[in-house]
Amino acid sequence: MADATAPRAFHVMARPTGAVCNLACDYCFFLAKERLHPGSRSRMSEEVLEAHVRQVPEAHQVPQVTVACQGGEPTLMGLDFFRRAQGYIEKYRKPNTTVEPTIQTNGVLLDDEWCEFLQEHNYLVGVSVDGPREMHDAYRKDKAGKPVFDRVMRGLRPLQKQLRSRFVRAGRNDPCPCGSGRKFKRCHGREGRSRQPRTVVAVPWRQAANTSASTNDQTTEFPHLRLSPARHLS
């Protein structure tokens, strides 16, 4: 019997690499925590991973559960770690329950293999971008102090490719791949138009007012991207 005092739903975010990241952004408050343990290779153990993925849906009393992952930089764990996590999600999924995995990443390590996996398992993917090149590279740099905008864009391209392929395969009476719950013909396939899928990119909340107006219709640095303000960054 469920505990009457327990919340029906809640949100918990795992950080499998702790504060360890492959970038050194100027404003990142986790850098100080990483310096507390210089040279640390702290990683989430297999035992903790399985317990986390089991306990999150187990404690929920709603039909949709989110298993969220952030960092540091979670892709440093490697794709096999996430394949094992997906196996645990399937193992511990309760009947009539949907488990939505999410990941927030800086995008630097994304490639075709990563993006095929994320698409196959319907991950909600957040990519941290500060805006156009000059804004992004002003604060987001690697450990050597070098700009990373071009590497992030390389990571976004296979992600966009996977999104576009989902829309190409959608039949008129199929559920729309955007997740709206409507049929494709009533949503992104309306009136026979082939609309571009939306890729959501996280930008700093403090810059949202300046960024969204100038980049929502960006056609050079951000083709087919729409930016969405986000409070949490990787």
Tab-separated table of N, CA and C in Angstrom, residues 131-208:
chain	number	residue	atom	x	y	z
A	131	GLY	N	23.875	30.731	-27.488
A	131	GLY	CA	23.382	31.593	-28.562
A	131	GLY	C	24.284	31.470	-29.764
A	132	PRO	N	24.333	32.477	-30.622
A	132	PRO	CA	25.225	32.442	-31.786
A	132	PRO	C	26.684	32.317	-31.359
A	133	ARG	N	27.540	32.076	-32.335
A	133	ARG	CA	28.945	31.774	-32.073
A	133	ARG	C	29.612	32.746	-31.099
A	134	GLU	N	29.478	34.041	-31.350
A	134	GLU	CA	30.197	35.013	-30.533
A	134	GLU	C	29.711	35.005	-29.081
A	135	MET	N	28.423	34.746	-28.865
A	135	MET	CA	27.901	34.689	-27.509
A	135	MET	C	28.292	33.377	-26.826
A	136	HIS	N	28.162	32.282	-27.563
A	136	HIS	CA	28.486	30.973	-27.003
A	136	HIS	C	29.962	30.896	-26.609
A	137	ASP	N	30.832	31.290	-27.531
A	137	ASP	CA	32.262	31.149	-27.291
A	137	ASP	C	32.817	32.163	-26.298
A	138	ALA	N	32.027	33.150	-25.937
A	138	ALA	CA	32.488	34.124	-24.943
A	138	ALA	C	32.638	33.487	-23.567
A	139	TYR	N	31.815	32.487	-23.263
A	139	TYR	CA	31.814	31.904	-21.925
A	139	TYR	C	32.028	30.397	-21.896
A	140	ARG	N	31.657	29.710	-22.982
A	140	ARG	CA	31.734	28.243	-22.980
A	140	ARG	C	32.996	27.814	-23.722
A	141	LYS	N	33.954	27.287	-22.955
A	141	LYS	CA	35.262	26.906	-23.501
A	141	LYS	C	35.648	25.531	-22.969
A	142	ASP	N	36.650	24.928	-23.634
A	142	ASP	CA	37.141	23.649	-23.134
A	142	ASP	C	38.207	23.880	-22.062
A	143	LYS	N	38.810	22.798	-21.595
A	143	LYS	CA	39.780	22.899	-20.505
A	143	LYS	C	41.020	23.697	-20.892
A	144	ALA	N	41.290	23.788	-22.193
A	144	ALA	CA	42.437	24.563	-22.670
A	144	ALA	C	42.070	26.015	-22.949
A	145	GLY	N	40.812	26.388	-22.670
A	145	GLY	CA	40.363	27.751	-22.903
A	145	GLY	C	39.981	28.028	-24.340
A	146	LYS	N	39.826	26.974	-25.153
A	146	LYS	CA	39.491	27.146	-26.559
A	146	LYS	C	37.972	27.112	-26.761
A	147	PRO	N	37.461	27.870	-27.761
A	147	PRO	CA	36.015	27.893	-28.011
A	147	PRO	C	35.514	26.542	-28.511
A	148	VAL	N	34.233	26.254	-28.271
A	148	VAL	CA	33.691	24.931	-28.599
A	148	VAL	C	32.458	24.987	-29.500
A	149	PHE	N	32.098	26.169	-29.981
A	149	PHE	CA	30.860	26.288	-30.757
A	149	PHE	C	30.819	25.309	-31.927
A	150	ASP	N	31.903	25.221	-32.706
A	150	ASP	CA	31.910	24.351	-33.875
A	150	ASP	C	31.734	22.891	-33.481
A	151	ARG	N	32.322	22.483	-32.354
A	151	ARG	CA	32.166	21.096	-31.909
A	151	ARG	C	30.742	20.808	-31.463
A	152	VAL	N	30.093	21.789	-30.839
A	152	VAL	CA	28.694	21.613	-30.434
A	152	VAL	C	27.805	21.488	-31.663
A	153	MET	N	28.048	22.324	-32.685
A	153	MET	CA	27.249	22.247	-33.911
A	153	MET	C	27.438	20.903	-34.607
A	154	ARG	N	28.649	20.356	-34.575
A	154	ARG	CA	28.870	19.019	-35.154
A	154	ARG	C	28.051	17.971	-34.412
A	155	GLY	N	27.909	18.134	-33.104
A	155	GLY	CA	27.097	17.208	-32.334
A	155	GLY	C	25.616	17.358	-32.594
A	156	LEU	N	25.184	18.566	-32.918
A	156	LEU	CA	23.767	18.811	-33.179
A	156	LEU	C	23.310	18.251	-34.527
A	157	ARG	N	24.198	18.221	-35.505
A	157	ARG	CA	23.789	17.803	-36.852
A	157	ARG	C	23.242	16.380	-36.895
A	158	PRO	N	23.916	15.379	-36.309
A	158	PRO	CA	23.315	14.039	-36.329
A	158	PRO	C	22.028	13.965	-35.508
A	159	LEU	N	21.903	14.807	-34.485
A	159	LEU	CA	20.663	14.843	-33.713
A	159	LEU	C	19.519	15.360	-34.577
A	160	GLN	N	19.782	16.412	-35.346
A	160	GLN	CA	18.776	16.936	-36.269
A	160	GLN	C	18.423	15.905	-37.334
A	161	LYS	N	19.429	15.186	-37.816
A	161	LYS	CA	19.189	14.178	-38.848
A	161	LYS	C	18.236	13.107	-38.341
A	162	GLN	N	18.426	12.672	-37.100
A	162	GLN	CA	17.542	11.673	-36.523
A	162	GLN	C	16.118	12.212	-36.384
A	163	LEU	N	15.989	13.470	-35.978
A	163	LEU	CA	14.664	14.075	-35.848
A	163	LEU	C	13.964	14.152	-37.202
A	164	ARG	N	14.700	14.573	-38.230
A	164	ARG	CA	14.088	14.692	-39.559
A	164	ARG	C	13.653	13.333	-40.078
A	165	SER	N	14.461	12.271	-39.808
A	165	SER	CA	14.116	10.945	-40.305
A	165	SER	C	12.824	10.448	-39.679
A	166	ARG	N	12.548	10.824	-38.438
A	166	ARG	CA	11.307	10.419	-37.772
A	166	ARG	C	10.108	11.045	-38.465
A	167	PHE	N	10.248	12.299	-38.912
A	167	PHE	CA	9.136	12.971	-39.564
A	167	PHE	C	8.917	12.418	-40.966
A	168	VAL	N	9.996	12.054	-41.648
A	168	VAL	CA	9.866	11.507	-42.994
A	168	VAL	C	9.105	10.185	-42.957
A	169	ARG	N	9.342	9.379	-41.907
A	169	ARG	CA	8.710	8.057	-41.814
A	169	ARG	C	7.267	8.105	-41.326
A	170	ALA	N	6.801	9.229	-40.826
A	170	ALA	CA	5.467	9.294	-40.225
A	170	ALA	C	4.375	9.272	-41.288
A	171	GLY	N	3.413	8.315	-41.154
A	171	GLY	CA	2.250	8.298	-42.024
A	171	GLY	C	1.206	9.293	-41.545
A	172	ARG	N	0.263	9.649	-42.406
A	172	ARG	CA	-0.704	10.695	-42.064
A	172	ARG	C	-1.532	10.344	-40.840
A	173	ASN	N	-1.820	9.055	-40.634
A	173	ASN	CA	-2.641	8.659	-39.497
A	173	ASN	C	-1.823	8.138	-38.316
A	174	ASP	N	-0.495	8.217	-38.436
A	174	ASP	CA	0.372	7.823	-37.323
A	174	ASP	C	0.408	8.927	-36.281
A	175	PRO	N	0.763	8.589	-35.018
A	175	PRO	CA	0.980	9.648	-34.019
A	175	PRO	C	2.117	10.555	-34.480
A	176	CYS	N	1.963	11.834	-34.280
A	176	CYS	CA	3.003	12.770	-34.706
A	176	CYS	C	4.270	12.529	-33.888
A	177	PRO	N	5.438	12.440	-34.537
A	177	PRO	CA	6.688	12.195	-33.797
A	177	PRO	C	7.065	13.298	-32.827
A	178	CYS	N	6.400	14.455	-32.892
A	178	CYS	CA	6.754	15.538	-31.968
A	178	CYS	C	6.288	15.253	-30.552
A	179	GLY	N	5.441	14.211	-30.379
A	179	GLY	CA	4.984	13.844	-29.046
A	179	GLY	C	3.733	14.570	-28.586
A	180	SER	N	3.042	15.257	-29.493
A	180	SER	CA	1.860	16.025	-29.107
A	180	SER	C	0.667	15.149	-28.767
A	181	GLY	N	0.681	13.887	-29.248
A	181	GLY	CA	-0.456	13.007	-29.038
A	181	GLY	C	-1.469	13.081	-30.171
A	182	ARG	N	-1.301	14.052	-31.074
A	182	ARG	CA	-2.206	14.177	-32.220
A	182	ARG	C	-1.693	13.355	-33.395
A	183	LYS	N	-2.589	13.046	-34.337
A	183	LYS	CA	-2.157	12.371	-35.548
A	183	LYS	C	-1.253	13.301	-36.345
A	184	PHE	N	-0.346	12.689	-37.115
A	184	PHE	CA	0.602	13.475	-37.906
A	184	PHE	C	-0.121	14.455	-38.832
A	185	LYS	N	-1.225	14.005	-39.453
A	185	LYS	CA	-1.938	14.872	-40.395
A	185	LYS	C	-2.591	16.065	-39.702
A	186	ARG	N	-2.824	15.960	-38.387
A	186	ARG	CA	-3.434	17.047	-37.622
A	186	ARG	C	-2.388	17.937	-36.960
A	187	CYS	N	-1.124	17.551	-37.082
A	187	CYS	CA	-0.075	18.296	-36.387
A	187	CYS	C	0.968	18.770	-37.392
A	188	HIS	N	2.168	18.160	-37.400
A	188	HIS	CA	3.226	18.623	-38.290
A	188	HIS	C	2.996	18.235	-39.742
A	189	GLY	N	2.062	17.311	-40.013
A	189	GLY	CA	1.741	16.965	-41.395
A	189	GLY	C	0.497	17.654	-41.892
A	190	ARG	N	0.016	18.662	-41.158
A	190	ARG	CA	-1.235	19.340	-41.473
A	190	ARG	C	-1.209	19.953	-42.874
A	191	GLU	N	-2.282	19.703	-43.614
A	191	GLU	CA	-2.493	20.265	-44.952
A	191	GLU	C	-1.357	19.906	-45.901
A	192	GLY	N	-0.751	18.704	-45.634
A	192	GLY	CA	0.264	18.231	-46.558
A	192	GLY	C	1.595	18.944	-46.456
A	193	ARG	N	1.763	19.829	-45.477
A	193	ARG	CA	3.020	20.551	-45.361
A	193	ARG	C	4.038	19.718	-44.597
A	194	SER	N	5.253	19.707	-45.062
A	194	SER	CA	6.334	19.019	-44.368
A	194	SER	C	7.097	20.036	-43.545
A	195	ARG	N	6.724	20.167	-42.287
A	195	ARG	CA	7.344	21.166	-41.419
A	195	ARG	C	8.564	20.580	-40.734
A	196	GLN	N	9.549	21.423	-40.498
A	196	GLN	CA	10.762	20.967	-39.835
A	196	GLN	C	10.472	20.625	-38.379
A	197	PRO	N	10.997	19.506	-37.891
A	197	PRO	CA	10.877	19.211	-36.462
A	197	PRO	C	11.655	20.228	-35.660
A	198	ARG	N	11.282	20.401	-34.427
A	198	ARG	CA	11.945	21.376	-33.566
A	198	ARG	C	12.997	20.702	-32.701
A	199	THR	N	14.170	21.269	-32.682
A	199	THR	CA	15.204	20.856	-31.760
A	199	THR	C	15.281	21.901	-30.664
A	200	VAL	N	15.145	21.489	-29.420
A	200	VAL	CA	15.181	22.434	-28.311
A	200	VAL	C	16.603	22.541	-27.793
A	201	VAL	N	17.084	23.763	-27.700
A	201	VAL	CA	18.435	24.024	-27.230
A	201	VAL	C	18.347	24.917	-26.005
A	202	ALA	N	19.032	24.529	-24.938
A	202	ALA	CA	18.979	25.300	-23.701
A	202	ALA	C	19.905	26.508	-23.769
A	203	VAL	N	19.445	27.637	-23.305
A	203	VAL	CA	20.269	28.842	-23.203
A	203	VAL	C	20.146	29.378	-21.792
A	204	PRO	N	21.147	30.135	-21.318
A	204	PRO	CA	21.073	30.641	-19.949
A	204	PRO	C	19.849	31.520	-19.736
A	205	TRP	N	19.182	31.336	-18.584
A	205	TRP	CA	17.982	32.104	-18.280
A	205	TRP	C	18.258	33.593	-18.282
A	206	ARG	N	19.417	33.995	-17.781
A	206	ARG	CA	19.725	35.417	-17.677
A	206	ARG	C	19.928	36.052	-19.051
A	207	GLN	N	20.188	35.240	-20.081
A	207	GLN	CA	20.393	35.784	-21.414
A	207	GLN	C	19.188	35.559	-22.321
A	208	ALA	N	18.144	34.925	-21.791
A	208	ALA	CA	17.033	34.509	-22.648
A	208	ALA	C	16.377	35.681	-23.363
